[in-house]
XYZ file of C-alpha atoms in Angstrom:
211
model
C -14.673 115.567 135.831
C -14.949 118.675 133.646
C -18.264 120.409 133.303
C -19.743 120.461 129.802
C -18.978 124.185 129.470
C -15.370 123.670 130.555
C -14.940 120.752 128.180
C -16.483 122.774 125.383
C -14.137 125.664 126.092
C -11.131 123.350 126.036
C -12.242 121.835 122.750
C -12.727 125.286 121.228
C -9.252 126.383 122.340
C -7.682 123.242 120.922
C -9.426 123.712 117.587
C -8.224 127.309 117.499
C -4.661 126.129 118.181
C -4.884 123.473 115.486
C -6.196 126.081 113.050
C -3.189 128.322 113.787
C -0.875 125.363 113.204
C -2.607 124.531 109.904
C -2.260 128.122 108.720
C 1.369 128.351 109.801
C 2.265 125.041 108.171
C 0.546 125.733 104.869
C 2.151 129.181 104.582
C 5.655 127.961 105.381
C 5.464 124.863 103.200
C 4.137 126.945 100.302
C 7.064 129.334 100.764
C 9.942 126.887 101.170
C 8.740 123.316 100.629
C 7.865 120.470 102.984
C 11.385 119.142 103.575
C 12.854 122.564 104.345
C 10.132 123.482 106.832
C 10.853 122.564 110.444
C 8.540 122.007 113.383
C 10.329 124.851 115.173
C 9.397 127.227 112.355
C 5.782 126.057 112.347
C 5.542 126.580 116.097
C 7.132 130.028 115.874
C 4.847 131.117 113.029
C 1.798 129.845 114.920
C 2.904 131.562 118.139
C 2.991 128.375 120.219
C 5.611 126.243 121.914
C 7.213 123.414 119.943
C 5.671 120.930 122.371
C 2.226 122.187 121.406
C 2.803 120.975 117.862
C 3.613 117.469 119.081
C 0.710 117.564 121.544
C -1.669 118.063 118.630
C 0.163 116.084 115.944
C 2.586 113.187 116.298
C 4.925 114.535 113.623
C 5.297 117.088 110.857
C 4.080 114.472 108.358
C 0.960 113.814 110.415
C 0.341 117.548 110.649
C 0.552 117.883 106.876
C -1.690 114.870 106.309
C -4.289 116.330 108.649
C -3.858 119.676 106.915
C -4.822 118.035 103.612
C -7.855 116.402 105.223
C -8.890 119.684 106.790
C -8.465 121.799 103.672
C -10.095 119.433 101.202
C -12.850 118.857 103.753
C -13.599 122.578 103.723
C -13.652 122.575 99.917
C -15.966 119.557 99.820
C -18.338 121.178 102.299
C -18.392 124.364 100.198
C -19.246 122.425 97.041
C -21.952 120.412 98.775
C -23.500 123.498 100.343
C -23.603 125.227 96.934
C -25.332 122.233 95.333
C -27.832 121.843 98.160
C -28.705 125.543 98.201
C -29.312 125.454 94.455
C -31.654 122.504 94.879
C -33.546 124.271 97.676
C -33.930 127.322 95.442
C -35.404 125.184 92.665
C -32.402 125.235 90.348
C -31.398 122.395 88.053
C -28.196 120.446 87.617
C -26.521 123.044 85.411
C -27.302 125.717 88.009
C -25.795 123.499 90.706
C -22.608 122.950 88.698
C -22.322 126.686 88.098
C -22.832 127.368 91.809
C -20.130 124.837 92.665
C -17.722 126.511 90.237
C -18.243 129.781 92.069
C -17.921 128.090 95.463
C -14.637 126.551 94.333
C -13.311 129.914 93.171
C -14.318 131.544 96.457
C -12.527 128.786 98.389
C -9.368 129.102 96.297
C -9.411 132.878 96.582
C -9.605 132.517 100.356
C -6.990 129.750 100.663
C -4.531 130.255 97.771
C -1.496 128.760 99.537
C -3.393 125.611 100.447
C -4.654 125.236 96.881
C -1.125 125.515 95.497
C 0.060 122.812 97.880
C -2.903 120.573 97.137
C -2.407 120.737 93.373
C 1.347 120.147 93.745
C 0.812 117.120 95.973
C -1.606 115.549 93.493
C 1.321 115.078 91.114
C 3.640 113.461 93.654
C 3.559 109.710 94.234
C 6.244 109.200 96.890
C 4.510 110.818 99.847
C 3.383 108.961 102.954
C 0.033 110.718 102.775
C -0.686 109.891 99.102
C -3.467 107.430 99.928
C -5.121 109.973 102.230
C -4.903 112.609 99.513
C -6.617 110.310 97.013
C -9.431 109.604 99.462
C -10.147 113.256 100.267
C -9.827 114.236 96.603
C -12.470 111.673 95.703
C -14.784 113.071 98.376
C -14.709 116.465 96.647
C -15.131 114.996 93.166
C -17.998 112.780 94.383
C -20.106 115.857 95.163
C -19.900 116.863 91.500
C -20.518 113.284 90.396
C -23.764 113.207 92.387
C -25.087 116.269 90.578
C -24.097 114.858 87.196
C -25.727 111.494 87.892
C -28.927 113.137 89.029
C -28.931 115.282 85.894
C -28.467 112.211 83.704
C -31.250 110.394 85.546
C -33.764 113.202 85.052
C -32.772 113.827 81.441
C -31.120 117.203 81.952
C -27.716 115.847 80.922
C -26.824 113.411 78.173
C -26.567 109.794 79.252
C -23.433 109.545 77.093
C -21.292 111.618 79.447
C -18.585 109.876 81.440
C -19.616 110.977 84.922
C -16.371 110.297 86.851
C -14.158 111.831 84.174
C -16.448 114.825 83.645
C -16.569 115.494 87.396
C -12.776 115.316 87.629
C -12.460 117.599 84.614
C -14.761 120.209 86.147
C -12.896 120.207 89.458
C -9.566 120.346 87.634
C -10.778 123.201 85.449
C -11.628 125.297 88.478
C -8.336 124.538 90.245
C -6.107 125.262 87.259
C -8.061 128.308 86.079
C -8.052 129.789 89.570
C -4.319 129.291 90.043
C -3.661 130.826 86.631
C -5.917 133.741 87.585
C -4.068 134.389 90.825
C -0.589 133.919 89.374
C -0.870 135.609 85.985
C -4.111 137.593 85.856
C -4.606 138.952 89.393
C -6.236 142.104 88.065
C -9.329 140.100 87.117
C -12.182 139.892 89.617
C -13.695 136.704 90.951
C -16.937 137.572 89.164
C -15.058 137.916 85.880
C -13.332 134.547 86.239
C -16.589 132.889 87.268
C -18.351 134.325 84.236
C -15.674 132.936 81.906
C -15.897 129.443 83.416
C -19.679 129.637 83.423
C -19.630 130.228 79.673
C -17.460 127.140 79.236
C -19.855 125.100 81.360
C -22.836 126.212 79.296
C -21.122 125.448 75.984
C -21.086 129.053 74.820
C -17.498 129.188 73.571
C -18.272 128.879 69.870
C -19.845 131.725 67.916
C -23.069 129.770 67.417
C -23.653 129.727 71.165
C -23.185 133.441 71.644
C -26.081 135.393 73.153
């Protein structure tokens, strides 16, 4: 029987190994596509034996499915933390949405390859992990939906808004704008991009809303 400290150490090492495999897989698949990426290449990039990949994941497809769960889980946690911190600081729904926009940009800036893969996979319908992707996507969108519903309930937001569609639109706006930023406008800072999206959120695009 392992002691608690030994078991904890083993768990920590395994999580570190899985993290290396996630990072190796997402980088390789972003570079050359899922079908062209082999388990041997993932193992080599991660600095582990091929058997280590199969010890942690039954197949390359399972690894990628778990990669999607892991990555979108991190994004969801970032969005939720931003909303909860805003609430603790006394901010309203609009402040929470703005904080989540920034949290999303920070996440995408940190994990650009994963974001590219995630957005690409959303458009594919023939993948074994499609149902998993839809579930984890909804978990991220649901965090935004919660803020919108609370804002509608307390009168901060109009009760005419379509909450599910508006939440999806906000998440999509951040994803697409961030990928455009990184691909075509890399000279812009995160603060600059956040400010532009913040103005959209606050309805200050038209001249009448200018301050």
